[in-house]
CSV table of C-alpha atoms and ligand atoms in Angstrom, one decimal:
chain,number,residue,atom,x,y,z
T,1,MET,CA,132.4,103.3,83.4
T,2,ARG,CA,128.3,103.3,83.9
T,3,PRO,CA,126.7,103.2,81.3
T,4,PHE,CA,122.6,104.6,82.3
T,5,ALA,CA,123.7,107.5,84.3
T,6,ARG,CA,121.7,110.6,85.5
T,7,HIS,CA,122.7,113.7,84.1
T,8,ARG,CA,120.7,117.1,85.9
T,9,GLY,CA,118.2,114.2,87.3
T,10,GLU,CA,117.2,112.4,83.6
T,11,LEU,CA,118.9,109.6,82.8
T,12,TYR,CA,121.2,108.4,80.3
T,13,CYS,CA,121.7,105.6,78.3
T,14,GLU,CA,125.8,107.0,76.9
T,15,GLY,CA,125.1,110.1,76.1
T,16,VAL,CA,121.9,110.0,75.1
T,17,PRO,CA,118.3,110.9,77.1
T,18,LEU,CA,116.2,107.7,77.5
T,19,ARG,CA,113.4,110.2,77.6
T,20,ARG,CA,114.7,111.4,73.5
T,21,ILE,CA,114.7,107.4,72.4
T,22,ALA,CA,111.5,106.9,74.2
T,23,GLY,CA,109.8,110.3,72.6
T,24,GLU,CA,111.1,109.1,69.3
T,25,VAL,CA,110.2,104.9,68.5
T,26,GLY,CA,108.0,104.5,71.9
T,27,THR,CA,107.2,102.4,74.6
T,28,PRO,CA,107.7,99.7,75.6
T,29,ALA,CA,111.4,99.5,74.2
T,30,TYR,CA,114.6,97.9,74.6
T,31,VAL,CA,117.8,100.4,74.8
T,32,TYR,CA,121.3,98.6,74.8
T,33,SER,CA,124.9,100.6,75.2
T,34,ARG,CA,127.6,99.6,72.8
T,35,ALA,CA,129.6,100.1,75.2
T,36,ALA,CA,128.9,98.8,77.9
T,37,PHE,CA,128.6,95.6,76.4
T,38,GLU,CA,132.2,95.8,74.6
T,39,GLU,CA,133.4,96.6,78.3
T,40,GLY,CA,131.0,93.1,78.9
T,41,PHE,CA,133.5,91.2,76.4
T,42,THR,CA,136.2,92.7,77.2
T,43,ALA,CA,136.4,91.6,81.1
T,44,VAL,CA,136.1,88.2,79.7
T,45,ASP,CA,138.1,88.5,77.4
T,46,ARG,CA,141.3,89.7,79.5
T,47,ALA,CA,139.8,87.5,82.3
T,48,LEU,CA,141.1,84.5,80.4
T,49,GLY,CA,144.7,86.2,79.8
T,50,LYS,CA,147.3,85.5,77.1
T,51,ALA,CA,146.8,80.9,77.6
T,52,PRO,CA,145.0,79.6,74.3
T,53,HIS,CA,140.8,80.5,75.1
T,54,LEU,CA,137.8,81.4,73.2
T,55,VAL,CA,135.1,83.0,74.2
T,56,CYS,CA,132.1,82.5,73.0
T,57,TYR,CA,129.0,85.1,73.6
T,58,SER,CA,126.1,82.6,74.3
T,59,VAL,CA,123.4,84.2,71.5
T,60,LYS,CA,120.4,83.6,73.6
T,61,ALA,CA,121.1,86.1,75.9
T,62,CYS,CA,120.7,89.0,73.1
T,63,GLY,CA,120.2,87.7,70.2
T,64,ASN,CA,120.4,91.3,68.6
T,65,LEU,CA,122.1,91.1,64.4
T,66,ALA,CA,123.8,94.1,65.9
T,67,VAL,CA,124.3,92.8,68.8
T,68,LEU,CA,126.2,89.9,67.3
T,69,ALA,CA,128.3,92.0,64.9
T,70,LEU,CA,129.7,94.4,67.5
T,71,LEU,CA,130.9,91.3,69.5
T,72,SER,CA,132.1,89.6,66.1
T,73,GLY,CA,134.1,92.5,65.6
T,74,LEU,CA,136.0,91.6,68.6
T,75,GLY,CA,136.7,88.8,68.4
T,76,SER,CA,133.9,87.4,70.3
T,77,GLY,CA,132.7,83.5,68.7
T,78,PHE,CA,128.9,82.5,70.2
T,79,ASP,CA,127.4,79.7,71.4
T,80,VAL,CA,124.1,78.7,69.6
T,81,VAL,CA,121.0,76.4,70.8
T,82,SER,CA,119.1,76.0,67.8
T,83,GLY,CA,119.7,76.3,63.8
T,84,GLY,CA,117.9,79.6,64.1
T,85,GLU,CA,120.6,80.8,66.5
T,86,LEU,CA,123.6,79.6,64.1
T,87,SER,CA,121.7,81.5,60.8
T,88,ARG,CA,121.5,84.7,63.1
T,89,VAL,CA,125.3,84.8,63.6
T,90,LEU,CA,125.9,83.8,60.4
T,91,ALA,CA,123.3,86.8,59.1
T,92,ALA,CA,125.4,88.8,61.5
T,93,GLY,CA,128.9,87.9,59.7
T,94,GLY,CA,130.3,86.2,63.2
T,95,ASP,CA,133.1,83.6,62.0
T,96,PRO,CA,131.1,79.9,62.0
T,97,ALA,CA,134.8,78.7,62.7
T,98,ARG,CA,134.4,79.8,67.0
T,99,VAL,CA,130.9,78.4,66.9
T,100,VAL,CA,129.5,75.8,69.4
T,101,PHE,CA,126.7,73.9,69.3
T,102,SER,CA,124.9,73.1,72.3
T,103,GLY,CA,121.5,71.3,73.1
T,104,VAL,CA,120.0,68.4,73.5
T,105,GLY,CA,118.0,68.4,70.9
T,106,LYS,CA,119.0,69.2,67.4
T,107,THR,CA,117.5,67.8,64.7
T,108,GLU,CA,119.1,66.1,61.7
T,109,ASP,CA,118.2,69.2,59.4
T,110,GLU,CA,120.2,71.8,62.6
T,111,ILE,CA,123.8,69.0,62.3
T,112,ALA,CA,123.5,69.2,58.0
T,113,LEU,CA,123.6,73.0,58.4
T,114,ALA,CA,126.2,73.0,61.5
T,115,LEU,CA,129.0,71.1,58.9
T,116,ARG,CA,127.7,72.1,55.7
T,117,GLU,CA,129.2,76.5,57.4
T,118,GLY,CA,131.3,74.5,59.0
T,119,ILE,CA,131.3,75.6,63.4
T,120,LEU,CA,134.0,74.6,65.2
T,121,CYS,CA,131.9,72.0,67.4
T,122,LEU,CA,129.0,70.3,67.7
T,123,ASN,CA,128.4,70.8,71.5
T,124,ALA,CA,126.9,66.6,71.4
T,125,GLU,CA,125.2,65.3,74.4
T,126,SER,CA,124.1,61.5,74.5
T,127,GLU,CA,125.3,58.3,73.1
T,128,GLU,CA,122.0,58.9,69.9
T,129,GLU,CA,123.4,62.3,69.1
T,130,LEU,CA,126.4,60.8,68.9
T,131,SER,CA,125.5,58.6,66.1
T,132,VAL,CA,123.1,60.8,64.4
T,133,ILE,CA,126.1,62.9,63.9
T,134,SER,CA,128.4,60.9,62.5
T,135,ARG,CA,125.7,59.1,60.2
T,136,VAL,CA,125.3,63.1,59.5
T,137,ALA,CA,128.2,64.3,59.0
T,138,THR,CA,129.6,60.7,56.5
T,139,ARG,CA,126.7,61.3,54.4
T,140,MET,CA,128.5,64.1,53.6
T,141,ARG,CA,131.7,62.9,53.6
T,142,ARG,CA,132.6,64.9,56.2
T,143,ARG,CA,133.9,63.5,60.4
T,144,ALA,CA,132.3,66.4,62.6
T,145,ALA,CA,134.2,67.6,65.6
T,146,VAL,CA,132.1,67.0,68.4
T,147,ALA,CA,133.1,68.5,72.2
T,148,LEU,CA,130.7,65.5,74.7
T,149,ARG,CA,128.6,67.5,77.0
T,150,VAL,CA,129.6,66.2,80.7
T,151,ASN,CA,126.9,66.6,83.8
T,152,PRO,CA,129.5,67.2,86.7
T,153,GLY,CA,126.2,66.8,89.3
T,154,VAL,CA,127.1,69.9,90.7
T,155,GLN,CA,124.8,72.1,92.8
T,156,ALA,CA,124.3,75.7,91.3
T,157,HIS,CA,123.0,77.3,94.5
T,158,THR,CA,120.4,79.1,91.3
T,159,HIS,CA,116.8,79.8,91.3
T,160,PRO,CA,116.1,75.4,90.0
T,161,HIS,CA,115.0,76.4,86.5
T,162,VAL,CA,118.1,78.0,85.2
T,163,ALA,CA,120.1,74.6,87.8
T,164,THR,CA,120.9,72.5,84.4
T,165,ALA,CA,123.8,69.9,86.5
T,166,LEU,CA,121.5,68.5,88.4
T,167,PRO,CA,122.2,64.8,88.6
T,168,GLU,CA,118.1,65.1,87.3
T,169,SER,CA,119.3,67.2,85.0
T,170,LYS,CA,117.8,66.4,81.4
T,171,PHE,CA,121.2,68.3,79.8
T,172,GLY,CA,125.0,66.0,79.6
T,173,VAL,CA,126.0,62.6,80.3
T,174,PRO,CA,126.6,61.8,83.4
T,175,LEU,CA,130.4,61.9,84.5
T,176,ALA,CA,130.5,58.3,85.2
T,177,ARG,CA,129.6,57.2,81.7
T,178,ALA,CA,131.4,59.8,79.9
T,179,ARG,CA,134.9,58.1,80.1
T,180,ARG,CA,133.1,54.3,78.1
T,181,ILE,CA,131.3,57.7,75.6
T,182,CYS,CA,134.3,58.5,74.3
T,183,ARG,CA,136.2,55.2,73.6
T,184,ASP,CA,132.8,54.8,71.7
T,185,ALA,CA,132.4,58.3,70.1
T,186,ALA,CA,136.5,57.4,69.0
T,187,ARG,CA,135.2,54.1,67.1
T,188,LEU,CA,132.4,56.3,64.7
T,189,PRO,CA,133.2,57.6,61.2
T,190,GLY,CA,131.8,60.5,61.4
T,191,VAL,CA,132.7,61.7,64.1
T,192,ARG,CA,136.1,63.5,65.6
T,193,LEU,CA,136.8,63.9,69.6
T,194,ALA,CA,137.7,67.5,69.9
T,195,GLY,CA,136.6,68.6,73.2
T,196,ILE,CA,134.8,67.7,76.6
T,197,THR,CA,132.0,70.5,77.6
T,198,CYS,CA,129.6,71.3,80.1
T,199,HIS,CA,128.0,74.0,81.3
T,200,VAL,CA,126.6,74.7,85.4
T,201,GLY,CA,123.9,76.1,85.2
T,202,SER,CA,122.9,80.3,84.9
T,203,GLN,CA,123.1,83.6,87.6
T,204,ILE,CA,125.6,81.7,89.7
T,205,VAL,CA,126.6,83.7,91.6
T,206,SER,CA,129.4,82.0,93.8
T,207,VAL,CA,133.2,80.5,92.2
T,208,ALA,CA,132.2,77.2,94.6
T,209,PRO,CA,130.2,75.5,91.4
T,210,PHE,CA,132.2,76.1,88.8
T,211,ALA,CA,135.2,75.3,90.2
T,212,ALA,CA,134.3,72.0,91.9
T,213,ALA,CA,132.5,71.4,87.7
T,214,ALA,CA,135.8,72.4,86.6
T,215,GLY,CA,137.7,70.2,89.7
T,216,ARG,CA,135.3,66.6,88.1
T,217,LEU,CA,136.4,67.9,84.5
T,218,ARG,CA,140.1,67.4,84.8
T,219,GLY,CA,139.9,63.9,86.1
T,220,LEU,CA,138.3,62.4,83.2
T,221,LEU,CA,140.1,64.7,81.1
T,222,ALA,CA,143.7,63.2,82.4
T,223,ALA,CA,141.6,59.6,82.1
T,224,LEU,CA,140.8,60.8,78.3
T,225,GLU,CA,144.5,61.6,77.6
T,226,ARG,CA,145.4,58.2,78.7
T,227,ASP,CA,142.9,56.2,76.6
T,228,GLY,CA,145.1,58.7,73.8
T,229,HIS,CA,142.1,60.9,72.4
T,230,PRO,CA,143.7,64.2,70.7
T,231,ILE,CA,141.2,66.4,74.0
T,232,GLU,CA,142.0,69.4,71.5
T,233,HIS,CA,140.1,71.9,74.2
T,234,VAL,CA,138.0,72.0,77.0
T,235,ASP,CA,134.5,74.1,77.6
T,236,LEU,CA,133.2,75.3,80.8
T,237,GLY,CA,129.8,76.9,79.4
T,238,GLY,CA,128.7,79.8,80.8
T,239,GLY,CA,126.2,80.5,83.9
T,240,LEU,CA,128.1,83.7,85.7
T,241,GLY,CA,125.8,85.7,87.6
T,242,VAL,CA,125.0,89.6,87.5
T,243,ALA,CA,123.6,92.3,90.3
T,244,TYR,CA,119.7,92.0,90.0
T,245,GLY,CA,119.9,93.3,93.6
T,246,ARG,CA,121.7,92.8,96.6
T,247,GLU,CA,124.2,89.5,94.7
T,248,ARG,CA,127.3,89.5,95.3
T,249,PRO,CA,128.7,87.6,91.5
T,250,PRO,CA,132.2,86.8,91.3
T,251,THR,CA,134.6,89.6,88.7
T,252,PRO,CA,135.5,87.0,86.0
T,253,ALA,CA,138.5,88.0,86.8
T,254,ALA,CA,138.0,85.5,89.5
T,255,TRP,CA,135.3,83.6,87.7
T,256,ALA,CA,138.6,82.9,85.6
T,257,LEU,CA,140.9,81.9,88.6
T,258,ALA,CA,138.6,78.9,89.6
T,259,LEU,CA,137.8,77.8,86.3
T,260,ARG,CA,141.6,77.7,85.6
T,261,ARG,CA,142.3,76.8,89.1
T,262,GLY,CA,139.9,73.7,89.1
T,263,LEU,CA,140.8,72.4,85.4
T,264,GLY,CA,145.0,72.5,86.9
T,265,PRO,CA,147.6,73.2,84.7
T,266,SER,CA,146.7,72.0,81.8
T,267,LYS,CA,147.6,72.8,77.5
T,268,LEU,CA,144.3,73.4,76.6
T,269,ARG,CA,142.3,75.7,74.3
T,270,LEU,CA,139.7,76.7,76.9
T,271,VAL,CA,136.5,77.4,75.8
T,272,VAL,CA,133.8,79.3,77.7
T,273,GLU,CA,130.0,80.2,77.0
T,274,PRO,CA,129.1,83.8,78.7
T,275,GLY,CA,125.6,85.4,77.7
T,276,ARG,CA,124.1,87.4,81.4
T,277,VAL,CA,127.6,88.6,81.8
T,278,ILE,CA,127.6,89.8,79.3
T,279,ALA,CA,124.7,91.7,77.8
T,280,ALA,CA,122.3,92.4,81.1
T,281,ASN,CA,124.1,95.3,82.3
T,282,ALA,CA,124.1,96.5,78.3
T,283,GLY,CA,119.7,97.3,78.7
T,284,VAL,CA,117.2,98.8,80.0
T,285,LEU,CA,113.1,98.1,79.1
T,286,VAL,CA,112.3,101.6,79.1
T,287,THR,CA,108.2,101.3,79.5
T,288,ARG,CA,105.2,103.9,80.7
T,289,LEU,CA,103.0,104.0,83.3
T,290,LEU,CA,99.5,103.8,82.0
T,291,TYR,CA,96.9,104.4,84.9
T,292,ARG,CA,97.4,103.7,89.1
T,293,LYS,CA,95.0,101.9,90.5
T,294,ARG,CA,93.0,100.6,93.7
T,295,GLY,CA,91.9,97.3,94.6
T,296,SER,CA,90.8,95.6,97.7
T,297,ALA,CA,94.0,95.1,99.3
T,298,ARG,CA,96.7,96.4,96.8
T,299,ALA,CA,97.8,99.4,94.9
T,300,PHE,CA,98.8,99.4,91.5
T,301,ALA,CA,100.7,100.7,88.6
T,302,VAL,CA,99.7,99.4,85.1
T,303,VAL,CA,102.5,99.9,83.0
T,304,ASP,CA,102.6,99.7,79.1
T,305,ALA,CA,105.0,96.1,78.9
T,306,GLY,CA,104.1,93.4,79.4
T,307,MET,CA,105.1,89.6,80.5
T,308,ASN,CA,105.4,89.6,76.7
T,309,ASP,CA,107.8,92.0,76.2
T,310,LEU,CA,110.1,90.4,79.6
T,311,LEU,CA,109.8,87.4,81.0
T,312,ARG,CA,111.9,87.2,83.7
T,313,PRO,CA,109.7,88.3,86.8
T,314,ALA,CA,106.7,85.9,85.7
T,315,LEU,CA,108.8,83.0,84.8
T,316,TYR,CA,111.6,82.6,86.7
T,317,GLY,CA,110.5,85.6,90.2
T,318,ALA,CA,113.5,87.2,89.3
T,319,VAL,CA,113.5,90.6,91.1
T,320,HIS,CA,114.4,94.2,88.6
T,321,ALA,CA,115.2,97.4,89.8
T,322,ILE,CA,112.7,100.3,88.8
T,323,GLU,CA,113.3,103.3,88.6
T,324,PRO,CA,112.0,106.6,86.7
T,325,VAL,CA,114.0,107.9,84.0
T,326,GLY,CA,112.6,111.1,84.6
T,327,PRO,CA,114.1,113.1,88.4
T,328,PRO,CA,112.9,110.9,90.5
T,329,ALA,CA,109.7,112.6,92.3
T,330,ALA,CA,109.3,113.5,96.7
T,331,GLY,CA,107.1,110.6,98.9
T,332,SER,CA,107.0,107.8,98.1
T,333,VAL,CA,104.2,104.7,97.5
T,334,THR,CA,104.4,100.5,98.4
T,335,LEU,CA,102.9,99.1,95.0
T,336,ASP,CA,102.7,96.3,92.2
T,337,VAL,CA,104.0,97.5,88.6
T,338,VAL,CA,101.5,95.2,86.7
T,339,GLY,CA,101.7,94.6,82.9
T,340,PRO,CA,98.4,94.6,80.2
T,341,VAL,CA,98.9,90.8,79.8
T,342,CYS,CA,95.3,89.2,80.4
T,343,GLU,CA,97.4,86.9,83.3
T,344,SER,CA,97.6,87.2,86.9
T,345,ALA,CA,101.2,86.3,86.7
T,346,ASP,CA,102.0,90.2,84.4
T,347,ALA,CA,104.3,91.8,87.5
T,348,LEU,CA,107.2,93.3,87.2
T,349,ARG,CA,108.4,94.4,90.4
T,350,ARG,CA,105.9,93.0,93.4
T,351,ARG,CA,105.4,95.7,96.7
T,352,ALA,CA,107.9,97.6,94.4
T,353,ARG,CA,108.6,101.3,96.8
T,354,VAL,CA,108.6,103.6,94.1
T,355,PRO,CA,108.7,107.3,93.6
T,356,ASP,CA,105.1,108.5,93.6
T,357,LEU,CA,104.1,109.3,88.9
T,358,PRO,CA,102.0,110.6,87.9
T,359,ALA,CA,100.8,108.4,84.5
T,360,GLY,CA,102.5,109.2,81.6
T,361,SER,CA,105.9,109.2,83.2
T,362,LEU,CA,108.5,107.1,81.5
T,363,TRP,CA,109.9,104.1,83.9
T,364,ALA,CA,113.5,101.9,83.3
T,365,VAL,CA,113.5,98.9,83.8
T,366,ARG,CA,117.6,97.6,84.0
T,367,ALA,CA,120.0,95.0,83.8
T,368,ALA,CA,116.9,94.1,81.4
T,369,GLY,CA,120.0,93.9,77.8
T,370,ALA,CA,120.1,89.4,79.0
T,371,TYR,CA,117.1,87.4,78.9
T,372,GLY,CA,114.4,90.1,77.9
T,373,PHE,CA,114.2,91.1,73.8
T,374,SER,CA,115.1,87.3,73.3
T,375,MET,CA,112.6,86.0,75.2
T,376,ALA,CA,109.3,88.0,73.9
T,377,SER,CA,106.5,86.8,72.6
T,378,ASN,CA,103.4,88.3,70.9
T,379,TYR,CA,101.2,86.3,73.4
T,380,ASN,CA,97.9,88.8,74.0
T,381,SER,CA,99.0,89.5,70.3
T,382,ARG,CA,100.9,92.1,71.3
T,383,PRO,CA,103.7,93.3,68.7
T,384,ARG,CA,107.5,93.3,70.0
T,385,PRO,CA,109.1,95.7,71.1
T,386,PRO,CA,112.3,97.8,68.9
T,387,GLU,CA,115.6,97.6,70.3
T,388,VAL,CA,117.4,100.6,70.5
T,389,LEU,CA,121.8,100.5,70.3
T,390,VAL,CA,123.5,104.0,72.4
T,391,SER,CA,127.0,104.8,71.1
T,392,GLY,CA,128.2,108.2,72.8
T,393,ARG,CA,125.8,110.6,71.5
T,394,ARG,CA,124.6,109.0,68.6
T,395,PHE,CA,121.7,105.8,68.1
T,396,TRP,CA,120.3,103.7,66.0
T,397,ARG,CA,116.8,101.7,65.6
T,398,ILE,CA,118.2,97.8,65.8
T,399,ARG,CA,114.7,96.1,65.5
T,400,ARG,CA,111.9,98.2,64.3
T,401,ARG,CA,108.2,98.1,67.0
T,402,GLU,CA,106.5,95.1,65.1
T,403,ARG,CA,102.9,95.8,63.4
T,404,PRO,CA,100.0,94.3,63.6
T,405,ALA,CA,100.6,92.7,59.9
T,406,ASP,CA,103.6,90.9,61.6
T,407,LEU,CA,101.3,89.8,64.3
T,408,TRP,CA,99.8,86.8,61.8
T,409,ARG,CA,102.6,86.8,59.3
T,410,GLY,CA,102.3,83.1,58.1
T,411,GLU,CA,99.0,82.4,58.6
T,412,VAL,CA,96.8,81.0,56.3
T,413,ILE,CA,92.5,81.4,55.5
T,414,PRO,CA,91.5,78.6,54.0
T,415,GLU,CA,89.8,79.3,50.8
T,416,VAL,CA,87.3,77.4,51.1
T,417,LEU,CA,86.0,79.5,54.7
T,418,HIS,CA,86.1,82.8,52.8
T,419,ARG,CA,83.7,80.8,50.3
T,420,GLU,CA,81.4,79.3,53.1
T,421,ARG,CA,81.1,82.8,54.9
T,422,ARG,CA,79.0,83.7,51.9
U,1,LIG,C1,122.1,79.1,78.2
U,1,LIG,C2,123.6,78.4,77.8
U,1,LIG,C3,124.7,79.7,78.2
U,1,LIG,C4,124.6,81.0,78.9
U,1,LIG,O1,124.6,81.1,79.6
U,1,LIG,P1,124.8,82.5,81.1
U,1,LIG,O2,124.4,82.2,82.7
U,1,LIG,O3,123.5,83.9,79.9
U,1,LIG,O4,125.7,83.3,81.0
U,1,LIG,C5,126.2,78.7,78.1
U,1,LIG,N1,126.2,77.8,77.7
U,1,LIG,C6,124.9,76.6,77.3
U,1,LIG,C7,124.8,75.7,77.0
U,1,LIG,C8,123.7,77.5,78.1
U,1,LIG,O5,122.7,76.6,77.4
């Protein structure tokens, strides 16, 4: 299925023209395909076959409650990286027993929340975190299930901002020290060592880094078994890439095979934490062309979506395909597609070869479902865009466009300043 396809020249999401959605909710707007989310999840779940496994969708990729509810209904678990994301999963009706909690900087409050809600596992990233987890759990008269996050030290060949398993990375503990840390963890009164975990990075487009990481964990797992730790699961993280342009990422089946081969024969439950591969191609960002202008060296198209709406191009130099929502006009131009934010980095796409369309035309930014809305901000006091979920010929607003009053929600002018003004 192609969730975004043209019928008689017009770009649709499933059975709904994007033009109709833009007419109802305005622009910019995120539009998601329910079928694409379902297909993305099912592809990963099937790839892992019949052996015991759990797919924990990475909430930070796209965390709208409706998306989480949809995935939860398919049996998905969730990977969260903050108390806020855990609260989101609970608000969406997700099953805490299928939640893993990653991240290098969990606070005591976040750890307590996770224990109170009874999540599957805390992915601990340091010795100090392990002792805090033990202390918090003991205070609550619990034993916390933890997995130790190991940094396998592999090159992911991805953007430096999203490589997480280099020797320089802040994530996890060095593989060489993992066995000792596990031995110490087993002596902590409030901790039960249930698993081992790693996450190599994001937008990885070959199987080699996954196979290498799984292979390195294999040796550790054998040693832990010899040491008598009752390990239940191995969590190999997320990171499978998608095609934004000419990339040829592995299929979920090839990725799963690489993980299994790397691990070797194992009875452990396999946990994975995919985000991008499920969400990216399930969404587009619809934007309107406001102005065309000529600089002294470049031509520009100014659209109404800025880096506050979609940060990836400015943050990672990411290149998203951009295409008209209506029939592509004859003749094309080369220009920089830029947003309204007061930053030179606010360019959706530089030197884009695009059809020559007038102000007012609608454009779709492809593969914006992952790390799109979830990274949106209010920078320049721009209300965040709405999110829309399409299913067949129906669609729902799953988040309304923010209003001006949302921009200063929680802000207070101290009384004395009011008085001084008079
Ligand atoms: C971000 C993240 C993921 C998801 O990564 P994708 O590239 O979106 O699949 C999974 N696990 C952890 C620990 C993460 O930080």
